[in-house]
Short mmCIF file of C-alpha atoms and ligand atoms in Angstrom, two decimals:
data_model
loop_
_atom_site.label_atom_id
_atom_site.label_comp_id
_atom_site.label_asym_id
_atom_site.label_seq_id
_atom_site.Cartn_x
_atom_site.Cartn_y
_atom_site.Cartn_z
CA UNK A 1183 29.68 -1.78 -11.86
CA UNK A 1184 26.96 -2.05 -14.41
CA UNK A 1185 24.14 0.34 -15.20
CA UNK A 1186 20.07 -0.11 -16.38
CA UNK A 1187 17.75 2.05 -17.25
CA UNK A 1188 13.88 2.34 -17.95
CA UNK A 1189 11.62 5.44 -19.21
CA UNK A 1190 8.71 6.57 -17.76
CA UNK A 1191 5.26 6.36 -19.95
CA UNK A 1192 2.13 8.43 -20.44
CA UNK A 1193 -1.29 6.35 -21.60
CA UNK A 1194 -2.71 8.47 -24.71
CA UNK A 1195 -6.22 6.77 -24.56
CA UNK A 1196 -7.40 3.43 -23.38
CA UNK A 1197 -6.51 3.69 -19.61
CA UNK A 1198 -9.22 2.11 -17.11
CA UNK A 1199 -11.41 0.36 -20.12
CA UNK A 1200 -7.80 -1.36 -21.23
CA UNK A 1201 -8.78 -3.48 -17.46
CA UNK A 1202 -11.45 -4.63 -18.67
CA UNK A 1203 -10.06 -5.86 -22.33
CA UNK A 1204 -10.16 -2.46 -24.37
CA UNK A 1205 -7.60 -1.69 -26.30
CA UNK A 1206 -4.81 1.40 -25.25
CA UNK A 1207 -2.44 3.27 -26.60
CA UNK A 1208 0.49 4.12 -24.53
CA UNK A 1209 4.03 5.80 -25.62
CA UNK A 1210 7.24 5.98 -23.36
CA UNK A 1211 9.02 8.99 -22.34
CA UNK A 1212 12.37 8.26 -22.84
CA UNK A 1213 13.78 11.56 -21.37
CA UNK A 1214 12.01 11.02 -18.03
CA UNK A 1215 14.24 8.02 -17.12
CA UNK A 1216 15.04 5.26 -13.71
CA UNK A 1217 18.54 4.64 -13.31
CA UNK A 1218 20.06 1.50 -11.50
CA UNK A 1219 23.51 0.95 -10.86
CA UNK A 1220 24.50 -2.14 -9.63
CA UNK A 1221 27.78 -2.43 -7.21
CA UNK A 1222 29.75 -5.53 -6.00
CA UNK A 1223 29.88 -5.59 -2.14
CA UNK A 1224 31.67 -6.51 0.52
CA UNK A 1225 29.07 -7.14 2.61
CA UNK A 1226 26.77 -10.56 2.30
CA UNK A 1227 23.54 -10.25 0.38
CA UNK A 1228 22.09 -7.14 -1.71
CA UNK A 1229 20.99 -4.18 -0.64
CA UNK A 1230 18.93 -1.42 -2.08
CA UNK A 1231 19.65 2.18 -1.77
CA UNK A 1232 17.60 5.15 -3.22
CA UNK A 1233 16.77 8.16 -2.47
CA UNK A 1234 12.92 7.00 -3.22
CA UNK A 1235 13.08 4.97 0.28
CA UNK A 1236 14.73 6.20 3.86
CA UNK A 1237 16.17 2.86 4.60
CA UNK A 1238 17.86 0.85 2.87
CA UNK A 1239 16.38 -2.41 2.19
CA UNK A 1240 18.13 -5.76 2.82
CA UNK A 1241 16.50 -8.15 0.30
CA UNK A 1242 17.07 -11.28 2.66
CA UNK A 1243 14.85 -9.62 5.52
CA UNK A 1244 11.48 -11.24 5.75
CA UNK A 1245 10.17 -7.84 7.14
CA UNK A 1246 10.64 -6.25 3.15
CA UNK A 1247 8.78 -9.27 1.68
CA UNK A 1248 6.31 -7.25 -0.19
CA UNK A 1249 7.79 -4.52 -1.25
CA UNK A 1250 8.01 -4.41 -4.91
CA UNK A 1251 11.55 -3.32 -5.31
CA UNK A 1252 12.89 -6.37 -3.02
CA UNK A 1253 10.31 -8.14 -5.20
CA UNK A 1254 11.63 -7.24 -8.58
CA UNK A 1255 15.27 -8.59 -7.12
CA UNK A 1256 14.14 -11.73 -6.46
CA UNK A 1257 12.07 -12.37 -9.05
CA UNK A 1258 15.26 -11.86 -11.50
CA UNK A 1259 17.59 -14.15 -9.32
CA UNK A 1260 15.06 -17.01 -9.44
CA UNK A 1261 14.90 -16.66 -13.17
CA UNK A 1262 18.47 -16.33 -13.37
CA UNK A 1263 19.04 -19.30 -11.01
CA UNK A 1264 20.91 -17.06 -8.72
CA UNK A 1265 20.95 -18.29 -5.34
CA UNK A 1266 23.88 -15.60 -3.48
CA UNK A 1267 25.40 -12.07 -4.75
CA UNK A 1268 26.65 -9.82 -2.82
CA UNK A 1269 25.67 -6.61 -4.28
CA UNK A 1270 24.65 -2.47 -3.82
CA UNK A 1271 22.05 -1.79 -5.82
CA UNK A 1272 21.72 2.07 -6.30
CA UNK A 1273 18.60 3.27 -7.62
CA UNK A 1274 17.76 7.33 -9.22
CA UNK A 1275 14.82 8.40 -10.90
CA UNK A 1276 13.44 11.13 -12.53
CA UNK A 1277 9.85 9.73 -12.44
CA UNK A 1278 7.59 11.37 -10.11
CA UNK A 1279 5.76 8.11 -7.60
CA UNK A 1280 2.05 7.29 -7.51
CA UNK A 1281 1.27 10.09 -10.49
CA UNK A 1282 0.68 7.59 -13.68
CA UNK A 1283 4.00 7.87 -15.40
CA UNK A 1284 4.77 3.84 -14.36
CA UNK A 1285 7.73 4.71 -12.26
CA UNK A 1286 6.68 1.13 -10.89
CA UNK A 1287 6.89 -0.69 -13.84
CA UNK A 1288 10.51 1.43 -14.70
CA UNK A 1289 12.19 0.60 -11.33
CA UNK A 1290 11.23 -3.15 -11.91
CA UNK A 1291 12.37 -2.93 -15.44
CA UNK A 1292 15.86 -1.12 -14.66
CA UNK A 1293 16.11 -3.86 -11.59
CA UNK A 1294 16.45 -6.80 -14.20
CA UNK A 1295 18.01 -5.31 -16.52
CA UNK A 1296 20.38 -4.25 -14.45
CA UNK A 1297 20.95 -7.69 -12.50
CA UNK A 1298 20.76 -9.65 -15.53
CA UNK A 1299 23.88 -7.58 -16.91
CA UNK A 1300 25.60 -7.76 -13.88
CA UNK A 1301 25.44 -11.63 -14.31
CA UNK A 1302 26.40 -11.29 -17.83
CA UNK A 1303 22.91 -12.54 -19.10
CA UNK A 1304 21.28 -10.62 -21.87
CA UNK A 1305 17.32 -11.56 -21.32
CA UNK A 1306 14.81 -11.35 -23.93
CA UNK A 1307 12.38 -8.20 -23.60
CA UNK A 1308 9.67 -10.87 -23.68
CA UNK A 1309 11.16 -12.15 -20.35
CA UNK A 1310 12.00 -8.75 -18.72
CA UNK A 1311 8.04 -8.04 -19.64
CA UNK A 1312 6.82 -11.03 -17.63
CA UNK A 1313 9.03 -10.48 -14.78
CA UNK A 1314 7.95 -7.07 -14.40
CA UNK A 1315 4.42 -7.58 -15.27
CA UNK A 1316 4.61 -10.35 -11.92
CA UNK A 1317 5.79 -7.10 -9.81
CA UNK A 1318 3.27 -4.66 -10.99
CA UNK A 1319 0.69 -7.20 -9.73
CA UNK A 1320 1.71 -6.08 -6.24
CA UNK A 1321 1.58 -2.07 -7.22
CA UNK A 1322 -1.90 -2.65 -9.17
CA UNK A 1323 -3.26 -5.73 -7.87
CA UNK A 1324 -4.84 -6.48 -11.21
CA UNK A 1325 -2.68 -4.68 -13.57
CA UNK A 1326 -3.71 -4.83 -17.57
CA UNK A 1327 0.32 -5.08 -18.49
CA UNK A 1328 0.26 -1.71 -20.66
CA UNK A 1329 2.79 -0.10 -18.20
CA UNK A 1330 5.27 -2.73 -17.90
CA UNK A 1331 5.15 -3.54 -21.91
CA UNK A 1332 5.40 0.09 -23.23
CA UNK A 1333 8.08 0.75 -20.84
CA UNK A 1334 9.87 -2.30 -21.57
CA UNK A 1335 9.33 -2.52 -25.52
CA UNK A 1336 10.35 1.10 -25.36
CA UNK A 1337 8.14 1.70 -27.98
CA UNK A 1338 4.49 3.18 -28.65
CA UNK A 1339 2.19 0.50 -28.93
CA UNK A 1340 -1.82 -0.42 -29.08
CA UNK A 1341 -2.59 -2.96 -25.99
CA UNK A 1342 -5.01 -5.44 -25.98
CA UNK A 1343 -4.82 -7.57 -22.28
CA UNK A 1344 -3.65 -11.14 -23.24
CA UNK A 1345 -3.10 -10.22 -26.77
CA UNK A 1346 0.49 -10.14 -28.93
CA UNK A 1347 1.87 -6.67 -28.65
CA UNK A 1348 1.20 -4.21 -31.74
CA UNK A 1349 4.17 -1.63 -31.89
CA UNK A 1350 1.94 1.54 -33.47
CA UNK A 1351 3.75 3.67 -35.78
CA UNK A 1352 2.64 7.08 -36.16
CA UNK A 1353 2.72 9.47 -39.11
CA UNK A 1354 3.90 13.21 -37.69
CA UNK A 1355 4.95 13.99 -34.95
CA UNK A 1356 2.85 14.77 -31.47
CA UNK A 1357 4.03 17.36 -29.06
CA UNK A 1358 3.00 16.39 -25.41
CA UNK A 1359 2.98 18.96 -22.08
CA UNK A 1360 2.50 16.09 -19.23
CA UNK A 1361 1.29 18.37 -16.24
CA UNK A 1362 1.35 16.92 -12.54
CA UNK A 1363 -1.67 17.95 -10.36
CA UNK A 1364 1.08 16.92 -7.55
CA UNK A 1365 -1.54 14.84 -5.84
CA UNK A 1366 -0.14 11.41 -5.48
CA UNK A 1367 -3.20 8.72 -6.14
CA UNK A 1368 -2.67 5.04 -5.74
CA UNK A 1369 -3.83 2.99 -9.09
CA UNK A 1370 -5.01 0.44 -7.44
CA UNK A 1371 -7.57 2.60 -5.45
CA UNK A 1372 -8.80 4.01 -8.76
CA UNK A 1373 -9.32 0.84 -10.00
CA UNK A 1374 -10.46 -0.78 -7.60
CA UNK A 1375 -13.18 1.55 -7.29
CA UNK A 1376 -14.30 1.38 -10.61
CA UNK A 1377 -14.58 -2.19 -10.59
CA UNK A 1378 -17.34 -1.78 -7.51
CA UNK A 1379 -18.84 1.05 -9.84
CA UNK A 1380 -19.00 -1.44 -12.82
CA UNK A 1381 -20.36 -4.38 -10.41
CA UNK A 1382 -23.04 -1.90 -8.82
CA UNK A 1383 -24.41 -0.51 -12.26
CA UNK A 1384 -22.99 -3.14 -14.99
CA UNK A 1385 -25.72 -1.41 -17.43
CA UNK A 1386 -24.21 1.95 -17.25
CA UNK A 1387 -20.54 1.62 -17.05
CA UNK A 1388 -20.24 -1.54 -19.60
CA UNK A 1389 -21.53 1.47 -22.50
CA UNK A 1390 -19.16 3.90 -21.11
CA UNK A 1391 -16.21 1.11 -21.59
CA UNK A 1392 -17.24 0.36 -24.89
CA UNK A 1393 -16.94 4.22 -26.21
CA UNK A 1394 -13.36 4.31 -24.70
CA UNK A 1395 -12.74 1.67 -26.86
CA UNK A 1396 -13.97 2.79 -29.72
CA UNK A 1397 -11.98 6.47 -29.26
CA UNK A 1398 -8.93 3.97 -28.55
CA UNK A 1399 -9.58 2.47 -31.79
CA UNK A 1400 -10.80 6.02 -33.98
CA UNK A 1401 -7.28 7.39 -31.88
CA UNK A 1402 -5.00 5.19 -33.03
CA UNK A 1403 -6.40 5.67 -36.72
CA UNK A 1404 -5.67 9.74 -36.64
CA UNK A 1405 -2.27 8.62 -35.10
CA UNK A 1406 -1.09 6.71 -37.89
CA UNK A 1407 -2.79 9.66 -40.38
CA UNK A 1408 -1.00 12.12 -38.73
CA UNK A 1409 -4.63 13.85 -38.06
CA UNK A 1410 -3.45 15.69 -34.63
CA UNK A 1411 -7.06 18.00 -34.74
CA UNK A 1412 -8.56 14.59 -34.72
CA UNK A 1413 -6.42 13.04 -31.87
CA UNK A 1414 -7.20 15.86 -29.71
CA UNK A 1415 -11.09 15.56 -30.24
CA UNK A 1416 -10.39 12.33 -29.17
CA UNK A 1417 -8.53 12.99 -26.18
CA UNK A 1418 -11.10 15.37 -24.78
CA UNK A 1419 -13.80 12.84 -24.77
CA UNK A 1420 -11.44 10.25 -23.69
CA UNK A 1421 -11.40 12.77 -20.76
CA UNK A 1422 -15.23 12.71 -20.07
CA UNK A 1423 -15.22 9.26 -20.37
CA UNK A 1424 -12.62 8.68 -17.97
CA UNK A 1425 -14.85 11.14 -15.69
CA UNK A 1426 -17.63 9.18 -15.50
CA UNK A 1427 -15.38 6.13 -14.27
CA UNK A 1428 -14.93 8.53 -11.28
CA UNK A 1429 -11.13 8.54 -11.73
CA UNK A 1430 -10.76 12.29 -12.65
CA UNK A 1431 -10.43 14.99 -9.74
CA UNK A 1432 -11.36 18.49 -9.34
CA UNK A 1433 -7.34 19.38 -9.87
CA UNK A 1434 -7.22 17.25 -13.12
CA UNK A 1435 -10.40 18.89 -14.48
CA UNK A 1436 -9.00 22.03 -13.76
CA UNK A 1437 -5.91 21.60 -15.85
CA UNK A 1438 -7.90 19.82 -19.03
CA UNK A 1439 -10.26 23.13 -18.72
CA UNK A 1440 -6.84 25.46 -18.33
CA UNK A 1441 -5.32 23.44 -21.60
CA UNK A 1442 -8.35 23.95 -23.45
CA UNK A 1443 -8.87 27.67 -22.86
CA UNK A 1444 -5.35 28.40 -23.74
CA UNK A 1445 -5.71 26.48 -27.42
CA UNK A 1446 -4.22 23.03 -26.31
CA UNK A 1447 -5.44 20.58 -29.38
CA UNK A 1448 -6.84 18.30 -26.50
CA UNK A 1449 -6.09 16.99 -23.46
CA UNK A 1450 -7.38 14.34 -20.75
CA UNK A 1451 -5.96 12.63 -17.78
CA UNK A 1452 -3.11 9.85 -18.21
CA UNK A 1453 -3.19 6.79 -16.28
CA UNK A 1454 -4.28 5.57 -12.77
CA UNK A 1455 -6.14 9.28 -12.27
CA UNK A 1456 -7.62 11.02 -9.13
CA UNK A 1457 -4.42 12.67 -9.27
CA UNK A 1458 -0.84 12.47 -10.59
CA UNK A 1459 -0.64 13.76 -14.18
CA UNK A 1460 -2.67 14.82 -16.83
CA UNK A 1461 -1.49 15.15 -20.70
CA UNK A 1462 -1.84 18.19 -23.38
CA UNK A 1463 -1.47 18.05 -27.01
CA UNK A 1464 -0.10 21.43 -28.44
CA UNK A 1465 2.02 22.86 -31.16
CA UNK A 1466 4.50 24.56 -31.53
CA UNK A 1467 2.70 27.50 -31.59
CA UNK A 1468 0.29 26.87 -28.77
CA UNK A 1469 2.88 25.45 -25.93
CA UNK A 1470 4.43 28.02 -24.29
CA UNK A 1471 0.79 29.30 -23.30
CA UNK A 1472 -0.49 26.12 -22.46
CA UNK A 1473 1.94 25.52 -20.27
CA UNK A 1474 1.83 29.15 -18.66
CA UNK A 1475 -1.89 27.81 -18.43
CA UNK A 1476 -1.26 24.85 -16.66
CA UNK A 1477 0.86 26.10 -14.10
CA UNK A 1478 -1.06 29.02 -13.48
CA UNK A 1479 -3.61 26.52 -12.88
CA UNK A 1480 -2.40 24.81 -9.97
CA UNK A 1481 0.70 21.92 -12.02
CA UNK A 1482 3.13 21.73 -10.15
CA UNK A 1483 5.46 20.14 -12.89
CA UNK A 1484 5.49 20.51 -16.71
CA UNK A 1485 7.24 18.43 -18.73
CA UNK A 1486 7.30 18.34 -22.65
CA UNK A 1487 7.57 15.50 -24.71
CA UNK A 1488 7.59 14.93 -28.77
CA UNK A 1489 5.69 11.44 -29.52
CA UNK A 1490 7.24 9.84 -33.22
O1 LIG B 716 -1.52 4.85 -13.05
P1 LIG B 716 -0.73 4.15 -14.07
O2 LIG B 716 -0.05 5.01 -15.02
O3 LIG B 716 0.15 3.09 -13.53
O4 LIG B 716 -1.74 3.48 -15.12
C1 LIG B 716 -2.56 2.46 -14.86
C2 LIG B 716 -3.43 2.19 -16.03
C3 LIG B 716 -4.75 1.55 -15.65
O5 LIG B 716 -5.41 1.29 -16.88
C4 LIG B 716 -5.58 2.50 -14.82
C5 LIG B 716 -4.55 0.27 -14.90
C6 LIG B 716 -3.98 -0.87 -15.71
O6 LIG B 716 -3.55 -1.85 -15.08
O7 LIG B 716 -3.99 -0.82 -16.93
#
């Protein structure tokens, strides 16, 4: 038996305008984890087992062809040049589905890892990150890559689409509350729809891209200063921004406006939006009533995180 595992990740700024060649910021949470264990079998072929599914999926059925998990497991035997294994491949997460925390992007990631171990083949990250990015193109449909390489990498890092990755190193430390509206919203709805918003009215959405990226780019300056008043400005128009792309809700506006009134340092919406989770900076100080805040304003789930 061998085990892999992959974190879950929270986009700080960037999300949306990083589609369309902005640069984002993204940091993994390592404590919010997918686990895959992978078993030899007696019986021919793999299968897949989680509690994520109610079957469990037999990757040489033609009926599972596009689902991303089988997906992710042949992917990795192709590039291993694995034709047969007969395997049980038990999957666990933490990360909640569909709510911008890249559970996608983790399963594939703990899926290679995992199978590549098993076959006593250590891959590159480089590799794992293509492999994974070829999966997310099925959850996404036209995925920028942040996900998959900050989940990967491990690591914080500043994303340009197509460009080498930048690992960001950050001066301080940042003290996250991720809060889940509960509402699960499929990325590739979100952006889909803002790439019919941006084809309708080019002349008012292209601006709107550009100041994301120019908060991505002011953010990632206060990060390395350790200016958290200043990342927090940022995040709140981040937030506004991300607003007029459509892709915030009434339940994620509700919990930026909670985080605010109870002294948050700023807050805004992390990843795919119209749903799933939303992200607070605090302090020490400030995060027990933040989070009283955000639950009392309709999160279902709070989880803390320290960014270094
Ligand atoms: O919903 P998530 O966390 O998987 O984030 C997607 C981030 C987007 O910028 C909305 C899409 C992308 O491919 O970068």
């Amino acid at each position: 038996m061998v085990e892999a595992s992959a974190p879950a990740k929270v986009i700080l700024f960037g999300e949306h305008a990083v589609v369309y060649g902005k640069p984002a910021i993204a940091v993994p949470v390592s404590s919010l984890r997918v686990n895959v264990r992978v078993i030899e079998s007696e019986q021919d072929g793999i299968a897949i087992v989680t509690p994520l599914l109610n079957e469990v999926l037999r990757v040489d059925d033609t009926d599972v062809d596009n689902n991303p998990l089988v997906t992710a497991v042949r992917y990795t035997l192709d590039a291993l040049q694995i034709r047969q294994a007969n395997l049980t491949l038990q999957i666990t997460s933490q990360i909640p589905v569909a709510s911008g925390l890249g559970s996608g992007a983790a399963v594939s990631a703990a899926i290679v890892r995992g199978l590549a171990q098993q076959f006593g083949r250590a891959l590159e990250d480089e590799v794992v990150n293509e492999l994974v990015f070829e999966v997310e193109k099925l959850y996404h449909g036209t995925p920028s890559g942040v996900d998959n390489t900050v989940i990967v990498y491990e690591q914080p890092v500043y994303f340009v689409k197509g460009q080498p990755i930048e690992r960001l190193v950050f001066s301080g430390e940042y003290r996250l509350l991720i809060a889940d509206t509960g509402k699960a919203a499929l990325t590739r709805v979100a952006v889909g729809d803002v790439r019919k918003l941006y084809e309708r009215e080019p002349e008012r959405i292209q601006p709107v891209l550009d100041e994301i990226g120019e908060v991505v780019v002011q953010a990632r300056l206060a990060l390395e200063a350790g200016d958290s008043l200043t990342v927090g400005k940022l995040m709140w128009r981040n937030h506004e921004l991300l607003d007029q792309l459509t892709v915030s809700s009434a339940e994620l506006d509700a919990l930026v406006a909670a985080a605010r009134n109870a002294g948050a340092l700023g807050a805004k919406l992390s990843g795919g939006g119209r749903g799933g989770n939303m992200i607070a900076l605090v302090t020490e100080e400030t995060r027990s009533e933040v989070r009283e805040a955000l639950i009392a304003a309709g999160a279902v789930r709070v989880f803390e995180t320290v960014v270094a």
